[in-house]
PDB file of C-alpha atoms and ligand atoms in Angstrom:
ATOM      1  CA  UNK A   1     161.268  81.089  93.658  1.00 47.00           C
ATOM      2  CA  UNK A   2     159.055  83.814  93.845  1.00 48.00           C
ATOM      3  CA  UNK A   3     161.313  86.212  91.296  1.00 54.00           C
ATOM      4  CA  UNK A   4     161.542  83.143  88.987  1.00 67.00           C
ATOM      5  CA  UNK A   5     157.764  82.948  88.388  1.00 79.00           C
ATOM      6  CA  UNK A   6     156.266  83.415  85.266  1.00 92.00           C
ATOM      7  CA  UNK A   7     153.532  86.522  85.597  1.00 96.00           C
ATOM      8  CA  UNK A   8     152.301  89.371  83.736  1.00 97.00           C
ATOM      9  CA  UNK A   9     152.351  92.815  85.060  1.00 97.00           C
ATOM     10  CA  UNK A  10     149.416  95.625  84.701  1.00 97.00           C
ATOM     11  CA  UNK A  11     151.201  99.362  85.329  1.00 97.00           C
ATOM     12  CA  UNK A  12     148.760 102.333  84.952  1.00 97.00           C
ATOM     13  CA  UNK A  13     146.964 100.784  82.384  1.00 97.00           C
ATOM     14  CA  UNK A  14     144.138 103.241  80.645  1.00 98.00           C
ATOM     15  CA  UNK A  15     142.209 102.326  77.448  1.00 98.00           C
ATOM     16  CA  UNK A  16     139.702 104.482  75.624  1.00 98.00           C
ATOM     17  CA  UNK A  17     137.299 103.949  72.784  1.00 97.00           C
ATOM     18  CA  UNK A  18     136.469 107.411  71.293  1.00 96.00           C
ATOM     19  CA  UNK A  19     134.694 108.649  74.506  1.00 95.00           C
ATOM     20  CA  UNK A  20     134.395 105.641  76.806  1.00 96.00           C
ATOM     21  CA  UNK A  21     137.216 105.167  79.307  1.00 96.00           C
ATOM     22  CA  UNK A  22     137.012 101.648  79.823  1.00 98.00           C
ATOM     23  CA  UNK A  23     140.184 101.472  81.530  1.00 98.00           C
ATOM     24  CA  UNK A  24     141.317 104.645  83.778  1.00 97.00           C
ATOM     25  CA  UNK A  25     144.603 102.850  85.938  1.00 94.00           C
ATOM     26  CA  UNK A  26     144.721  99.534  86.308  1.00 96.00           C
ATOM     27  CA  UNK A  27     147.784  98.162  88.078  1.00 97.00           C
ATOM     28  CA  UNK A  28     147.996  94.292  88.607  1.00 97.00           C
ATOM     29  CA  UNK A  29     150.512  91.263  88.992  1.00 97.00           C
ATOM     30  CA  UNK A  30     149.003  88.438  87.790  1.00 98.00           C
ATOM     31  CA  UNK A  31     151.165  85.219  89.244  1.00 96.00           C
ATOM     32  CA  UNK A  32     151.135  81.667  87.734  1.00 97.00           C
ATOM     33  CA  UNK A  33     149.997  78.542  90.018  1.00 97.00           C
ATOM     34  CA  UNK A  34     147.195  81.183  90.523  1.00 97.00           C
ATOM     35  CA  UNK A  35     143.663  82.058  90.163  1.00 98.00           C
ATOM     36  CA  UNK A  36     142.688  85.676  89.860  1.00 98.00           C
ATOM     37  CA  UNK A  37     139.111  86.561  89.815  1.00 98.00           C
ATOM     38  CA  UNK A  38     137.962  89.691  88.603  1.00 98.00           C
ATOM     39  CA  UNK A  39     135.134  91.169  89.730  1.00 97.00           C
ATOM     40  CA  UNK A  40     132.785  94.409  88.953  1.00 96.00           C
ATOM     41  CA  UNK A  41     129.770  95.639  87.721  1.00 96.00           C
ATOM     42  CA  UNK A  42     129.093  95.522  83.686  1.00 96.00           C
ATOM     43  CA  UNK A  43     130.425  98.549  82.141  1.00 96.00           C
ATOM     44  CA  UNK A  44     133.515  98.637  84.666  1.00 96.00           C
ATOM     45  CA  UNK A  45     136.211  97.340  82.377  1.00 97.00           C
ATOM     46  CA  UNK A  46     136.590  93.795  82.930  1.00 97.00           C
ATOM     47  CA  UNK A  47     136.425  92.291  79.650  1.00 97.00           C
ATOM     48  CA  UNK A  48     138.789  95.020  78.030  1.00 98.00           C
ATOM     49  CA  UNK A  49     141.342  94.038  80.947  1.00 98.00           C
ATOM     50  CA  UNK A  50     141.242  90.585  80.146  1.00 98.00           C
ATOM     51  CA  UNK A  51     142.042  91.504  76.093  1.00 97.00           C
ATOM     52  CA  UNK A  52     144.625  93.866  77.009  1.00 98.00           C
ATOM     53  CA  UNK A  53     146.350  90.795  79.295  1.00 98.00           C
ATOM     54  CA  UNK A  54     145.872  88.558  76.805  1.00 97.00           C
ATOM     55  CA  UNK A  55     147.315  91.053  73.804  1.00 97.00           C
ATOM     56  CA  UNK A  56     144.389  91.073  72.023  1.00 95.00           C
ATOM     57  CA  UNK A  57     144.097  94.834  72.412  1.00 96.00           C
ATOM     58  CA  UNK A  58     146.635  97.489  72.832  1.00 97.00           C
ATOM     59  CA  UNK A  59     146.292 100.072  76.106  1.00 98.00           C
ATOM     60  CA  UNK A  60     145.736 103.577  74.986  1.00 98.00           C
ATOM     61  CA  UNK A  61     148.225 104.314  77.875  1.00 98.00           C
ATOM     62  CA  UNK A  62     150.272 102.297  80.592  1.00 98.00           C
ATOM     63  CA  UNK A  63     152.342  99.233  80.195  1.00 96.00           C
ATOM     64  CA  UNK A  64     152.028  95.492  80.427  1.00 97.00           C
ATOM     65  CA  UNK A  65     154.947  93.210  80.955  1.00 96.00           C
ATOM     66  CA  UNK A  66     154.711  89.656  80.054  1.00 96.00           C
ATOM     67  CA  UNK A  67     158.347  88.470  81.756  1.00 94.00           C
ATOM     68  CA  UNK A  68     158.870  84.764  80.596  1.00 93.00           C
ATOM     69  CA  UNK A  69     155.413  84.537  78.490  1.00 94.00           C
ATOM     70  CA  UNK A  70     156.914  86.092  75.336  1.00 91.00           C
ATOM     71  CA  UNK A  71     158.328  89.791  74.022  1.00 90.00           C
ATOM     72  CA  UNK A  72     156.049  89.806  71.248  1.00 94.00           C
ATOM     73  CA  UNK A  73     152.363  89.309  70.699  1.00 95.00           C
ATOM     74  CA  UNK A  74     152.442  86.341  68.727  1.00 95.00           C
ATOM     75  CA  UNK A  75     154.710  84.968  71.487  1.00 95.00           C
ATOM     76  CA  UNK A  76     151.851  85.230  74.310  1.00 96.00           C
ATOM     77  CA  UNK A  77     149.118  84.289  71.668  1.00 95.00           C
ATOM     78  CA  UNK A  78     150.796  80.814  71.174  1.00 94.00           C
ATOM     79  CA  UNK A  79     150.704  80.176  75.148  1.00 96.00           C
ATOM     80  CA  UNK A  80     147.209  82.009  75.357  1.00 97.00           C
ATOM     81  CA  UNK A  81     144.214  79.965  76.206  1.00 97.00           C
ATOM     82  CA  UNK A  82     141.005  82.226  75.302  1.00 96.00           C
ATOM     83  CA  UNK A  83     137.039  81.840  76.326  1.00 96.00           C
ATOM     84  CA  UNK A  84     135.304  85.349  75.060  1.00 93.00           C
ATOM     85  CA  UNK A  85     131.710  85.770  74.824  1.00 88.00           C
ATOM     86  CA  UNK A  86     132.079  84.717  71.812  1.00 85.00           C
ATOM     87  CA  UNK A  87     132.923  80.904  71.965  1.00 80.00           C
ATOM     88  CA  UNK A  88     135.194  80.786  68.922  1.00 86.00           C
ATOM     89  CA  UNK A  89     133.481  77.912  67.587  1.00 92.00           C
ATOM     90  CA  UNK A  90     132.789  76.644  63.874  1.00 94.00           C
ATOM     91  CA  UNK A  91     128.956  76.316  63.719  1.00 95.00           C
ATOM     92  CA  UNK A  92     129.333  73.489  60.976  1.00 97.00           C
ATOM     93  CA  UNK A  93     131.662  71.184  62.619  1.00 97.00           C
ATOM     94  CA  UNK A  94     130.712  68.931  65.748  1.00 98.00           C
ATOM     95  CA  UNK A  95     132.215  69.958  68.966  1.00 98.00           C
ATOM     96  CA  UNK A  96     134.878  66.922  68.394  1.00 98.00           C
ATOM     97  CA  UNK A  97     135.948  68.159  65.736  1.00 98.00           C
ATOM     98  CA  UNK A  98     135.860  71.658  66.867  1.00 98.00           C
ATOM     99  CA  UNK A  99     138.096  70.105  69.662  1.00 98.00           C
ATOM    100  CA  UNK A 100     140.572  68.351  67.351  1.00 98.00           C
ATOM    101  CA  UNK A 101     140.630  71.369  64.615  1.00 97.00           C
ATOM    102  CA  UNK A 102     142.040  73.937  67.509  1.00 96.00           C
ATOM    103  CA  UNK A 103     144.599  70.773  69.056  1.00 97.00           C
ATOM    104  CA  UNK A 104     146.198  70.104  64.737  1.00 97.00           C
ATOM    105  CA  UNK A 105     146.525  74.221  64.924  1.00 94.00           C
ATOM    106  CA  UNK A 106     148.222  74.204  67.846  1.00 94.00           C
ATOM    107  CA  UNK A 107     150.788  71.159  67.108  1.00 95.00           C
ATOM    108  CA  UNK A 108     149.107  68.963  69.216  1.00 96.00           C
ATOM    109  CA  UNK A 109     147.815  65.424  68.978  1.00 97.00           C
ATOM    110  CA  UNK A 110     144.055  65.511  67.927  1.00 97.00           C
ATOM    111  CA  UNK A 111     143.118  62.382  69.298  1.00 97.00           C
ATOM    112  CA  UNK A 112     144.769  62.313  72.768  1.00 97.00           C
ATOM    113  CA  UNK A 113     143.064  66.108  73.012  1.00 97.00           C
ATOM    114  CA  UNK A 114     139.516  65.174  72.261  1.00 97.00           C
ATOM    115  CA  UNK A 115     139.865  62.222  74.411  1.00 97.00           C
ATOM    116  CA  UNK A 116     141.012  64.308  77.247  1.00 96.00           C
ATOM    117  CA  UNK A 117     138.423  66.785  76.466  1.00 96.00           C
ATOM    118  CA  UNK A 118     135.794  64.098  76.684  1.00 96.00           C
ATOM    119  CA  UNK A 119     137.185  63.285  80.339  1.00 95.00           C
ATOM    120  CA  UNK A 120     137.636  66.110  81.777  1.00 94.00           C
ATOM    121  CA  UNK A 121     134.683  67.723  80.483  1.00 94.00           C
ATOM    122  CA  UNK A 122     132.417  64.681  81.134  1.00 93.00           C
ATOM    123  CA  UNK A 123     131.486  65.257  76.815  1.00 95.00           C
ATOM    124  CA  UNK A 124     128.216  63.271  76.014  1.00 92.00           C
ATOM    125  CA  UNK A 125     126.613  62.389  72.403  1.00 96.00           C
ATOM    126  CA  UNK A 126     125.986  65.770  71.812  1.00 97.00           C
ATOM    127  CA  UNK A 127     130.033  66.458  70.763  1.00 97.00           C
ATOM    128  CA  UNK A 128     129.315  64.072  68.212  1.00 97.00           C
ATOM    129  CA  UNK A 129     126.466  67.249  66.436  1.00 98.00           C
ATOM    130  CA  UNK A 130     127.244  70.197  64.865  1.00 98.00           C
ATOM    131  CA  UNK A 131     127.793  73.072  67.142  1.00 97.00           C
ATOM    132  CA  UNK A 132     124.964  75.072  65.754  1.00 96.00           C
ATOM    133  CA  UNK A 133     122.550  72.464  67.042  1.00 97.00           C
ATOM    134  CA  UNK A 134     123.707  72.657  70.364  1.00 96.00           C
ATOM    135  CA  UNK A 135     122.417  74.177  73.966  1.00 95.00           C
ATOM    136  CA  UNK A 136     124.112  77.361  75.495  1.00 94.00           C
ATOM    137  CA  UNK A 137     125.998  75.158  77.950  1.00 94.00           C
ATOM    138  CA  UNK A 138     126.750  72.399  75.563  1.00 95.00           C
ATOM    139  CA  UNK A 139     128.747  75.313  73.325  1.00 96.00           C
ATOM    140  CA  UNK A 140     129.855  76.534  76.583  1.00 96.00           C
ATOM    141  CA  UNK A 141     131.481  72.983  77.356  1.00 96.00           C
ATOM    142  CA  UNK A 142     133.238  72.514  74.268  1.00 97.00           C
ATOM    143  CA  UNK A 143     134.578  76.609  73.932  1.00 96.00           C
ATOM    144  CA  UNK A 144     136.284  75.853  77.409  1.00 97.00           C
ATOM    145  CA  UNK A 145     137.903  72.328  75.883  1.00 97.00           C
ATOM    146  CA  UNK A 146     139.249  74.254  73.015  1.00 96.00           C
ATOM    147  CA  UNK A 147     140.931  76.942  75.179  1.00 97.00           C
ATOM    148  CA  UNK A 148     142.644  74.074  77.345  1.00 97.00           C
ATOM    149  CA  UNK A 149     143.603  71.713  74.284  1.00 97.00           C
ATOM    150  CA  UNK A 150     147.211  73.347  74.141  1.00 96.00           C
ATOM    151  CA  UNK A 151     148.008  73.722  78.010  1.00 96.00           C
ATOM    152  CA  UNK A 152     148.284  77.029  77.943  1.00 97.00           C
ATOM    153  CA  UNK A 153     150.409  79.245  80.266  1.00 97.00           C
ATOM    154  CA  UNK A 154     148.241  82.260  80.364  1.00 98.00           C
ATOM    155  CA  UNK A 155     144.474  80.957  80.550  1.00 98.00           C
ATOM    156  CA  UNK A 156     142.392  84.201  80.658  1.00 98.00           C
ATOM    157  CA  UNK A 157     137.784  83.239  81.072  1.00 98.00           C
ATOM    158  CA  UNK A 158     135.732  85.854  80.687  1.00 97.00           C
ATOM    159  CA  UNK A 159     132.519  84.933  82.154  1.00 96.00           C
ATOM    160  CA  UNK A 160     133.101  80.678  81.795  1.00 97.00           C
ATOM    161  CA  UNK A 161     130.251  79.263  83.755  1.00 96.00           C
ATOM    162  CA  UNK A 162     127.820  81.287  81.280  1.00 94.00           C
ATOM    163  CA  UNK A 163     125.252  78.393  80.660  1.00 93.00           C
ATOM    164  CA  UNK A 164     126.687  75.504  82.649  1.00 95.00           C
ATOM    165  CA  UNK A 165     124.346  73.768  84.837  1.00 95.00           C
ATOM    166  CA  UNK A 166     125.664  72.959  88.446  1.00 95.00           C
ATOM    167  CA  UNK A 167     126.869  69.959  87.473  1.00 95.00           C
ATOM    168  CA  UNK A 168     129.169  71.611  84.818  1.00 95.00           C
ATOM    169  CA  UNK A 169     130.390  73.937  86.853  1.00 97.00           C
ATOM    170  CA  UNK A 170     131.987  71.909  89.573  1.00 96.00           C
ATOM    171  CA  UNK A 171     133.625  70.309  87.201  1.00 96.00           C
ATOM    172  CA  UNK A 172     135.343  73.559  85.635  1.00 97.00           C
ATOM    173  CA  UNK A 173     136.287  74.084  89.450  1.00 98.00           C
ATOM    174  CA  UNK A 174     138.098  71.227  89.583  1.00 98.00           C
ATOM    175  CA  UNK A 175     139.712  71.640  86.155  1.00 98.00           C
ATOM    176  CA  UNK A 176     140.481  75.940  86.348  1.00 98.00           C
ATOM    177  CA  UNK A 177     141.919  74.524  89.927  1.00 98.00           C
ATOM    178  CA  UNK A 178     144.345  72.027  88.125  1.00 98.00           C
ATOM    179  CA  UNK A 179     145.264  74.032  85.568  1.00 98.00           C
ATOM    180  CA  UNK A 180     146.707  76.092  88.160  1.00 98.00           C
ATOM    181  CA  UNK A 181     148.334  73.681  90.159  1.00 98.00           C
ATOM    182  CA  UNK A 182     150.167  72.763  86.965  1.00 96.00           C
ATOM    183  CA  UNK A 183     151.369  76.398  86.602  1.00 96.00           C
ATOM    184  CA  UNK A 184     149.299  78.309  84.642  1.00 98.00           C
ATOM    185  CA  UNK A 185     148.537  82.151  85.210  1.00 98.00           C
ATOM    186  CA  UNK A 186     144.654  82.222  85.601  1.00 98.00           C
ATOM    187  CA  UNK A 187     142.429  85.163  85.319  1.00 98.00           C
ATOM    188  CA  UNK A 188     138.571  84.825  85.038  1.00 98.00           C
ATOM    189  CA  UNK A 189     135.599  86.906  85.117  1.00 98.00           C
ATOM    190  CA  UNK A 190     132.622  86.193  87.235  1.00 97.00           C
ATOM    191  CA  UNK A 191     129.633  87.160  88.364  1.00 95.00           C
ATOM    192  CA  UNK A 192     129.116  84.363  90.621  1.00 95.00           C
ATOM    193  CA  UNK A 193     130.437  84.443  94.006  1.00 95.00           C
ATOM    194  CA  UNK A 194     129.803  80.692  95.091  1.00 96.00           C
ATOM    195  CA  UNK A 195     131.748  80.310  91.736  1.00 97.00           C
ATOM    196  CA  UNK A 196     134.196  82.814  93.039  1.00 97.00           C
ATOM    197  CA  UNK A 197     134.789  81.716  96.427  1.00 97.00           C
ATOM    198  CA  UNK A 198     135.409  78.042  95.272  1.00 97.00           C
ATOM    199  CA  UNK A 199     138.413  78.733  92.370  1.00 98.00           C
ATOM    200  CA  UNK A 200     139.999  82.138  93.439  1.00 98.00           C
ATOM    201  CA  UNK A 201     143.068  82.817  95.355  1.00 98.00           C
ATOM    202  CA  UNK A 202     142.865  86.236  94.931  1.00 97.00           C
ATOM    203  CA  UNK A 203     140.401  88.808  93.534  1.00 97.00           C
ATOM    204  CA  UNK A 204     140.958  91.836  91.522  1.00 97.00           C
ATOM    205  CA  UNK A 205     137.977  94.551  91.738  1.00 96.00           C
ATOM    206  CA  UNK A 206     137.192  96.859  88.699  1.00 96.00           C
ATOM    207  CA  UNK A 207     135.063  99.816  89.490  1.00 94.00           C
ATOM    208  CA  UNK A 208     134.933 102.399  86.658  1.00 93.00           C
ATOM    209  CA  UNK A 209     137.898 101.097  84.827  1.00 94.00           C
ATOM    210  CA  UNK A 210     139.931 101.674  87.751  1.00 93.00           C
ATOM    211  CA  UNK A 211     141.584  98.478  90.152  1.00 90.00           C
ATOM    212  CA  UNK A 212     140.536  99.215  93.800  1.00 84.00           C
TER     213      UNK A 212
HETATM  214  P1  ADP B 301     132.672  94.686  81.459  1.00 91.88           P
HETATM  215  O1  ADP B 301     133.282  93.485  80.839  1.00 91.88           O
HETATM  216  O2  ADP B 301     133.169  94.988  82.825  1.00 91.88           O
HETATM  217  O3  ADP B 301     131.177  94.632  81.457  1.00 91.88           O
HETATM  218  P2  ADP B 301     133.851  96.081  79.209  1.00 91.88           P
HETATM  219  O4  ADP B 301     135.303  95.975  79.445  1.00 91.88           O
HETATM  220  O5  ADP B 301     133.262  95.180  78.170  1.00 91.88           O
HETATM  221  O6  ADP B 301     133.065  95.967  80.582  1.00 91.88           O
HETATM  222  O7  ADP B 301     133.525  97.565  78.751  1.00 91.88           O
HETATM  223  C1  ADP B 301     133.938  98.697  79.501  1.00 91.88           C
HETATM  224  C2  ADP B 301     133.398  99.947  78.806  1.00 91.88           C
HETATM  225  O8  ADP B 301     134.025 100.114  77.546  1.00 91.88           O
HETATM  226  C3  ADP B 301     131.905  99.885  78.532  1.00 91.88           C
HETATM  227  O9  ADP B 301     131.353 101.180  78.685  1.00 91.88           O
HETATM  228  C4  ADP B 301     131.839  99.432  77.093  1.00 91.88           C
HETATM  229  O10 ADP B 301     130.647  99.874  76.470  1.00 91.88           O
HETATM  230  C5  ADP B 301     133.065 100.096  76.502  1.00 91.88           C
HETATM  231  N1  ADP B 301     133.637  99.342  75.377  1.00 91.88           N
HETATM  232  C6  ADP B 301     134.190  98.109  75.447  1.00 91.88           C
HETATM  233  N2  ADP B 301     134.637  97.718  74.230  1.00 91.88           N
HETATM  234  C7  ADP B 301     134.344  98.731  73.368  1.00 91.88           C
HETATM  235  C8  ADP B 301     134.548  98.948  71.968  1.00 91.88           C
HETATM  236  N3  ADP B 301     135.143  98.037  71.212  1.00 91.88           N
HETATM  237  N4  ADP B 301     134.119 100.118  71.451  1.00 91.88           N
HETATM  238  C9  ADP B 301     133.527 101.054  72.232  1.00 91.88           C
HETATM  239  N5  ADP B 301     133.302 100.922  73.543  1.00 91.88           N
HETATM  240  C10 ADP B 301     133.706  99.770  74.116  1.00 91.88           C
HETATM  241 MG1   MG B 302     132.440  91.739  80.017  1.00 91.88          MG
END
């Protein structure tokens, strides 16, 4: 089974910008049915790892291997789900619609997406505003429904429970927890460690660009 999984491989991976090393060798298997949490302080490459996994940007040096995701970028991209710091959002349209704009894009049905969204993510009134009116968490909530609307195979969080309330975060437990159990590769960023603990099967530590 285990050679048959879908994963994607870190080898030697370096990245600079001008004179920051961001990345200086990391070297990773990322398997899918799993959670990976990656940990470090700020400044220690985390966020760049996650865009280099998620081919968003290219490694000054090293190679990553996406087996059975895709050969090409735009292959990976259409099975990518994505929560940046930035949450991707259009300010002008509620979150709904938000919701249903990234489910038409991605072939899916709009409807049976938003009402899924509303379940899982336990979506009051407020989806029903414009995103620009909205609370840190509240724009938090409906970022994280519009990186799930596609079921994505490769579902890569940097920093997700930015915002959420306790509440809110047990329930993206339970949901970064089934999205793994139906076979997705997970990696997220943290800084929580109750947060940690609870979703992680394994945990990748960054320390100067460099996995230890
Ligand atoms: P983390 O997410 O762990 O806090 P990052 O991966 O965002 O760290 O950044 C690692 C290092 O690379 C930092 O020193 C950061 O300032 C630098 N860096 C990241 N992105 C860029 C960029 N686009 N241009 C220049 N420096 C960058
Ligand atoms: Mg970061």
């Amino acid at each position: 089974m285990q050679a048959l999984a879908r994963r994607v491989e870190l080898f030697n991976v370096t990245k600079t910008f001008g004179p920051v090393r961001a990345l200086a060798g990391a070297s990773w298997r990322f398997t899918e049915g799993r959670v990976t949490v990656v940990r470090g302080p700020n400044g220690s490459g985390k966020s760049t790892l996650l865009a280099i996994v998620g081919t968003l940007v290219r490694p000054t040096s090293g190679r990553v291997d996406h087996g059975a995701l895709g050969g090409t970028r735009a292959e990976v991209r259409r099975t990518l789900g994505w929560l940046g710091h930035e949450s991707l959002c259009y300010p002008d349209l509620t979150g709904s619609e938000n919701i249903e704009l990234a489910a038409r894009l991605h072939g899916r049905d709009p409807g049976h997406a938003l009402a899924l969204a509303i379940e899982r993510f336990d979506l009051g009134p407020f989806a029903k505003r414009p995103v620009r009116t909205y609370s840190r968490g509240q724009r938090q909530r409906i970022a994280l429904a519009r990186a799930l609307v596609h079921g994505p195979r490769l579902l890569l969080l940097d920093e997700p429970t930015a915002g959420l309330d306790a509440r809110a975060t047990e329930l993206l437990r339970g949901i970064v927890r089934e999205e793994a159990t139906r076979g997705a590769i997970v990696v997220l960023v943290t800084h929580d460690p109750g947060f940690a603990e609870a979703v992680g099967d394994e945990t990748l530590s960054l320390d100067r660009g460099r996995t230890t």
